[in-house]
XYZ file of N, CA and C in Angstrom:
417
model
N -7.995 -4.936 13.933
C -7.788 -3.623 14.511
C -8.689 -2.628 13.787
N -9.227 -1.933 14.528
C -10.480 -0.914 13.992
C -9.329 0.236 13.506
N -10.435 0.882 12.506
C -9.512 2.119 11.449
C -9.476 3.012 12.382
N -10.566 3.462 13.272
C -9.879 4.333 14.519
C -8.777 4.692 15.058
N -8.254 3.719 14.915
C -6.884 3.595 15.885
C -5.862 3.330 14.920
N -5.961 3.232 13.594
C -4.989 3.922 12.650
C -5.281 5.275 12.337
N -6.395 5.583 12.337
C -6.556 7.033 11.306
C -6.276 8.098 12.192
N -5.780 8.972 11.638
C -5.283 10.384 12.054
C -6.529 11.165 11.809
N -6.439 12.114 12.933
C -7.465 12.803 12.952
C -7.465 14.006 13.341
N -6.209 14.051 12.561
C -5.961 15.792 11.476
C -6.171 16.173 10.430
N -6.642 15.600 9.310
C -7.184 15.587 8.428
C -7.511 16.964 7.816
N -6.706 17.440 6.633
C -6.619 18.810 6.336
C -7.762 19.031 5.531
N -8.449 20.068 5.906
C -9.441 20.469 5.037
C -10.027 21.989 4.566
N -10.946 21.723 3.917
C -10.810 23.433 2.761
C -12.200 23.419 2.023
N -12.737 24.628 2.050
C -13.844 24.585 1.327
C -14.134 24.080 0.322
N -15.256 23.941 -0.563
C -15.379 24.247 -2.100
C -14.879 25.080 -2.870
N -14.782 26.008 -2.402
C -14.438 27.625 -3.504
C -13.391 27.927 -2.887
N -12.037 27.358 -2.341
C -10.821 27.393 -2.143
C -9.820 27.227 -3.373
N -9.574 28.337 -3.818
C -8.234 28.185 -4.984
C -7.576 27.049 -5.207
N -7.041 26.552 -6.107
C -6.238 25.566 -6.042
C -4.969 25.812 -5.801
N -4.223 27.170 -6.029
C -3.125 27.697 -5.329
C -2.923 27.535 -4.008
N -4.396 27.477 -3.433
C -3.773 27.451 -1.831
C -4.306 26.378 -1.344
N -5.145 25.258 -2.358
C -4.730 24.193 -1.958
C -2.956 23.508 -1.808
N -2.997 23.782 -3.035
C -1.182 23.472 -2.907
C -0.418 23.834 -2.307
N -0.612 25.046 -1.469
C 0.487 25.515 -0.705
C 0.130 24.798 0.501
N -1.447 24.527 0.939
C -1.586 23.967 1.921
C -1.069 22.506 2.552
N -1.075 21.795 1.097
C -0.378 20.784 1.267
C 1.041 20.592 1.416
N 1.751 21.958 1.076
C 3.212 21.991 1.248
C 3.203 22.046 2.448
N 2.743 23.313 3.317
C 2.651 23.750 4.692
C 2.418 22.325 5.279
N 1.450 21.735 5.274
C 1.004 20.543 5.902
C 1.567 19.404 5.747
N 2.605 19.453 4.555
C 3.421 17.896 4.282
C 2.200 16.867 3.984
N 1.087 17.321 3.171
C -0.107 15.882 3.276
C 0.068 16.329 1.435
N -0.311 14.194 1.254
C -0.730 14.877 -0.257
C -1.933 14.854 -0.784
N -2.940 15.353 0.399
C -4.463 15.573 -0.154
C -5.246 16.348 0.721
N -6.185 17.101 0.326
C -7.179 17.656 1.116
C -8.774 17.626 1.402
N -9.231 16.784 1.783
C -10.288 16.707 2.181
C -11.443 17.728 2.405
N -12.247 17.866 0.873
C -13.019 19.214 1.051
C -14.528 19.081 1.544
N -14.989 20.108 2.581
C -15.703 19.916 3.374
C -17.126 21.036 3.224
N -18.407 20.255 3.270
C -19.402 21.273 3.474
C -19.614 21.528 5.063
N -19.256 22.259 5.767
C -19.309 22.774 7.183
C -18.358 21.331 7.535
N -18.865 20.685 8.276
C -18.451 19.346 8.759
C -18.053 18.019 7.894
N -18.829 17.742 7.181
C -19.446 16.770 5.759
C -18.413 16.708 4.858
N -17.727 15.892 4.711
C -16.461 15.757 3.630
C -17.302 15.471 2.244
N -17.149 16.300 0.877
C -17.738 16.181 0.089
C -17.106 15.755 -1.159
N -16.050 15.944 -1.079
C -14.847 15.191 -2.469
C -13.594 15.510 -1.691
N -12.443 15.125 -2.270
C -11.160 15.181 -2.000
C -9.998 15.914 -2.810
N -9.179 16.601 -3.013
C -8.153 16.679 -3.810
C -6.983 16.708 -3.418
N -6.172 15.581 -4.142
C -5.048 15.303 -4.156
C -3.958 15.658 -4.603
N -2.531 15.624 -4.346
C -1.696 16.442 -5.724
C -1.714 16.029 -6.888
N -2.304 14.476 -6.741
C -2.384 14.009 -8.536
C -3.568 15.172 -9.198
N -4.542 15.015 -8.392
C -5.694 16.109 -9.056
C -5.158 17.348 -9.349
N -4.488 18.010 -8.994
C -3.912 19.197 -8.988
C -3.050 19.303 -10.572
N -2.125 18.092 -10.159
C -1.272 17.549 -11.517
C -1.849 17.523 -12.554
N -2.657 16.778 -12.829
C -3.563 15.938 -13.622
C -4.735 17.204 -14.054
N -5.927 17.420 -13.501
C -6.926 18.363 -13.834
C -6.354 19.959 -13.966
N -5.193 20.409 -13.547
C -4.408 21.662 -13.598
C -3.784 21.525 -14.567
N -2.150 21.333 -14.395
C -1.433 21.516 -15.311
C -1.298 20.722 -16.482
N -1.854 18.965 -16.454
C -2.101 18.385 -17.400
C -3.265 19.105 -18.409
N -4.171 19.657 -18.039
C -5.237 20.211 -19.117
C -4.785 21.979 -19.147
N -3.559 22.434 -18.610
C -2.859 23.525 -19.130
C -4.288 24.278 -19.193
N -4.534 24.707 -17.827
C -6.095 25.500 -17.348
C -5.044 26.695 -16.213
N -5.521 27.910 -16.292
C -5.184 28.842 -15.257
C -5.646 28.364 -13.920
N -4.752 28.308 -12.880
C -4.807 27.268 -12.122
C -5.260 29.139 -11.215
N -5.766 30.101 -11.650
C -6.056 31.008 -11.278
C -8.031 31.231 -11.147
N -8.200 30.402 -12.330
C -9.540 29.981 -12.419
C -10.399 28.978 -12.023
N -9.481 27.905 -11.135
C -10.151 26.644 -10.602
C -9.907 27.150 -8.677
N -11.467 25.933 -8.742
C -11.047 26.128 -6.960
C -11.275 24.035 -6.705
N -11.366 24.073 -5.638
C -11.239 23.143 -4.853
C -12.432 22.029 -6.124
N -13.655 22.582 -5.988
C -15.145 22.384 -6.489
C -14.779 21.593 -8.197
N -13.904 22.377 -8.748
C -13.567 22.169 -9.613
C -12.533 20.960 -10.407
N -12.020 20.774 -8.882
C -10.565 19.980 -9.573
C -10.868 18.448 -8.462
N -12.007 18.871 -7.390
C -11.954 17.408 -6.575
C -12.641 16.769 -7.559
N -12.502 14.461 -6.698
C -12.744 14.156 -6.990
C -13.990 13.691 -5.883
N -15.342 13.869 -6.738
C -16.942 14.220 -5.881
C -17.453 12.709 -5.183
N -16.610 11.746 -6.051
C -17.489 10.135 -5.645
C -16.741 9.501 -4.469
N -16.989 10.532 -3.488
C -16.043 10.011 -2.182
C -16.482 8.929 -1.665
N -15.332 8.431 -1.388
C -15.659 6.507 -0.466
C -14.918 7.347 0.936
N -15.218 6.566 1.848
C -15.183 7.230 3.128
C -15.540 5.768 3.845
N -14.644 5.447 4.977
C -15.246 4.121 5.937
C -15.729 4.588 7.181
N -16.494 3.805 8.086
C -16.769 4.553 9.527
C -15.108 3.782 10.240
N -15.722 4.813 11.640
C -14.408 4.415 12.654
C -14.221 3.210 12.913
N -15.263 1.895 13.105
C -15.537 0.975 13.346
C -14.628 0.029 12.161
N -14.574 0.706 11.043
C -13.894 -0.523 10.109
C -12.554 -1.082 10.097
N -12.614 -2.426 10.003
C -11.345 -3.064 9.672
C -10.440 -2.286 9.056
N -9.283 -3.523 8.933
C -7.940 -3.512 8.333
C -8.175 -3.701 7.161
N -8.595 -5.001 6.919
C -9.516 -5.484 5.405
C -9.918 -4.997 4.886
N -11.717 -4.861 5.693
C -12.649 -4.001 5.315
C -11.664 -2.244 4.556
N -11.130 -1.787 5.132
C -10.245 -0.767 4.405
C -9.058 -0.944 2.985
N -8.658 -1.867 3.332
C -7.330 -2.099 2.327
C -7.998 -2.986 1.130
N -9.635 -3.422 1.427
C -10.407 -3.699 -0.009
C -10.921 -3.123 -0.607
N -11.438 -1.479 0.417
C -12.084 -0.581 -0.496
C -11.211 -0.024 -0.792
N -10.110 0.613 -0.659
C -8.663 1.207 -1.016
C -8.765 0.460 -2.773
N -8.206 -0.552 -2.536
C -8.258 -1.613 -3.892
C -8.982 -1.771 -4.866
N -10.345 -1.742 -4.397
C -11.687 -2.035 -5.084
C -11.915 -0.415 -6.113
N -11.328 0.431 -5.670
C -11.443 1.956 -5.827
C -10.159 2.447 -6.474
N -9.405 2.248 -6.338
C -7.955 2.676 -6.668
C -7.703 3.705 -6.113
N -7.641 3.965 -4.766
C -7.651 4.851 -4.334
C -6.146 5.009 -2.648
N -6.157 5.881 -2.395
C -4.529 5.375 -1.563
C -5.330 6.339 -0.226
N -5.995 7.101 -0.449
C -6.542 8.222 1.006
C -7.964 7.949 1.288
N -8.105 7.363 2.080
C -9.794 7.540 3.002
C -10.277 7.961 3.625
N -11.173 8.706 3.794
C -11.900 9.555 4.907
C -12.328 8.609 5.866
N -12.288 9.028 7.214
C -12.818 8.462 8.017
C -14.300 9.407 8.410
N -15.320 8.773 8.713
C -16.586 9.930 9.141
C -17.084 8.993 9.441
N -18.027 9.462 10.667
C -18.936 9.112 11.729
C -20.184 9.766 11.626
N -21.824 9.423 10.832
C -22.387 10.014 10.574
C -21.972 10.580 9.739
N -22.345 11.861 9.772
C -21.798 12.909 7.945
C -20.774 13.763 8.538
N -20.175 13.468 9.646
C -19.158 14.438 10.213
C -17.518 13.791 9.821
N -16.581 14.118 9.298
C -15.196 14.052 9.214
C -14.852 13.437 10.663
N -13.672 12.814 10.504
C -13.284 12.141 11.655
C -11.365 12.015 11.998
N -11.315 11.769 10.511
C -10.351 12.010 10.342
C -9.906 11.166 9.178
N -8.636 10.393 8.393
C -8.258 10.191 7.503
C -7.092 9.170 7.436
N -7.085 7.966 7.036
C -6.266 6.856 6.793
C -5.879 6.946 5.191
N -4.204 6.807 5.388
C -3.571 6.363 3.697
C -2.981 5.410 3.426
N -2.740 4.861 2.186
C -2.293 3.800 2.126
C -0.617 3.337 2.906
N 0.050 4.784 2.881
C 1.109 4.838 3.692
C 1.002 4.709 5.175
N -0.179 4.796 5.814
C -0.255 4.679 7.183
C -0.791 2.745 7.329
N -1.125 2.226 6.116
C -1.506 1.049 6.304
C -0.001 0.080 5.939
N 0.906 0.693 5.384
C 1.997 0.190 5.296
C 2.677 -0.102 6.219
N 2.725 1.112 7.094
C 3.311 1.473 8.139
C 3.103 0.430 9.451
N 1.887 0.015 9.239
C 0.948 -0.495 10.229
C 1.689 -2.434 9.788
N 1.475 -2.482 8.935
C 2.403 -3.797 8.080
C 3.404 -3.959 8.242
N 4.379 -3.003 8.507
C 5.777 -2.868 9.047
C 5.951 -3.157 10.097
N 5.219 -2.261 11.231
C 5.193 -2.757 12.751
C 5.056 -4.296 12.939
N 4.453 -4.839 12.400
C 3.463 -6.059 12.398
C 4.359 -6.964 12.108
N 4.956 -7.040 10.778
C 5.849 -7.707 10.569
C 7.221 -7.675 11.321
N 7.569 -6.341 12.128
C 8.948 -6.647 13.110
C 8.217 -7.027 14.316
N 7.280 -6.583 15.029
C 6.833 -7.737 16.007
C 7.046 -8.953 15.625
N 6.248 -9.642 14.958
C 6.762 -11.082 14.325
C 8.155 -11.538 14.212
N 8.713 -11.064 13.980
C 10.345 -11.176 13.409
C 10.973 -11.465 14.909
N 10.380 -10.270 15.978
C 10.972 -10.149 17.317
C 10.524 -11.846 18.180
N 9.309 -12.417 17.885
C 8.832 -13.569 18.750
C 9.903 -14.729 17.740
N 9.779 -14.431 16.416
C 10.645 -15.571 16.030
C 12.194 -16.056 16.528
N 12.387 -14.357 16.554
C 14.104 -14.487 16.897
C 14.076 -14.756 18.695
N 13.130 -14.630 19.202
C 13.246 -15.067 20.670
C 12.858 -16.492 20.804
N 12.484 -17.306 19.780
C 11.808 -18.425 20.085
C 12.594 -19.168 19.437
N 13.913 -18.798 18.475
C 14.858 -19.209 17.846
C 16.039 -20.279 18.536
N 16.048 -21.644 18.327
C 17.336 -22.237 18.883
C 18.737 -21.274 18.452
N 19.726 -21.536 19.883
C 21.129 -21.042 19.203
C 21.617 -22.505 18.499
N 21.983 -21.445 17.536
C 22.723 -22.642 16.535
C 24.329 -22.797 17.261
């Protein structure tokens, strides 16, 4: 199954020089726990609430003085629409990473997490469950 057709393609996003205050609120508003920061179109790093956690209040920095630029993380992995299940849940792995950009060319597309690949594992596995229990002798 192509990542297309898992990935959501709402994918919240925010400049470089976006506060980190309103990154965080954005992610409250939005219920996501990351934001995908963007040059016009072009996803250019990411920040997450761990980043927020972690590069904010772990290094006890005025979270008044950082923006987006500051606290993402810049070595974005990103798959096209075209990619696997695999192909995704190895670079996930290979990376340690739980959120992927999806982009087509240098344009955003939208965004797969490790929770939407779970999710996708779940379905999968009660389909299965459903052919077994129909294919099941009565005892």
């Amino acid at each position: 199954m192509p990542v297309e057709d898992l990935a959501r393609s709402d994918a919240v996003t925010a400049d470089p020089n976006t506060p980190v205050a309103e990154l965080a609120a954005t992610m409250d508003e939005e219920n996501v726990g990351s934001v995908v920061i963007t040059d016009d179109d072009t996803p250019v790093g990411i920040v997450t609430d761990r980043d927020l956690t972690v590069r904010v209040l772990g290094e006890e920095v005025d979270p008044a003085d950082r923006t987006a630029e500051d606290v993402m993380t810049d070595d974005l992995r990103t798959a096209e629409p075209g990619a696997g299940f695999y192909e995704v849940t190895n670079l996930m792995a290979e990376h340690g990473i739980r959120r992927l950009p999806i982009r087509e060319d240098d344009a955003l597309v939208g965004i797969i997490t490790a929770d939407d690949m779970t999710e996708l594992l779940a379905d999968e596995q009660q389909q299965f469950g459903e052919i077994i229990r129909a294919q099941r002798p009565e005892y």
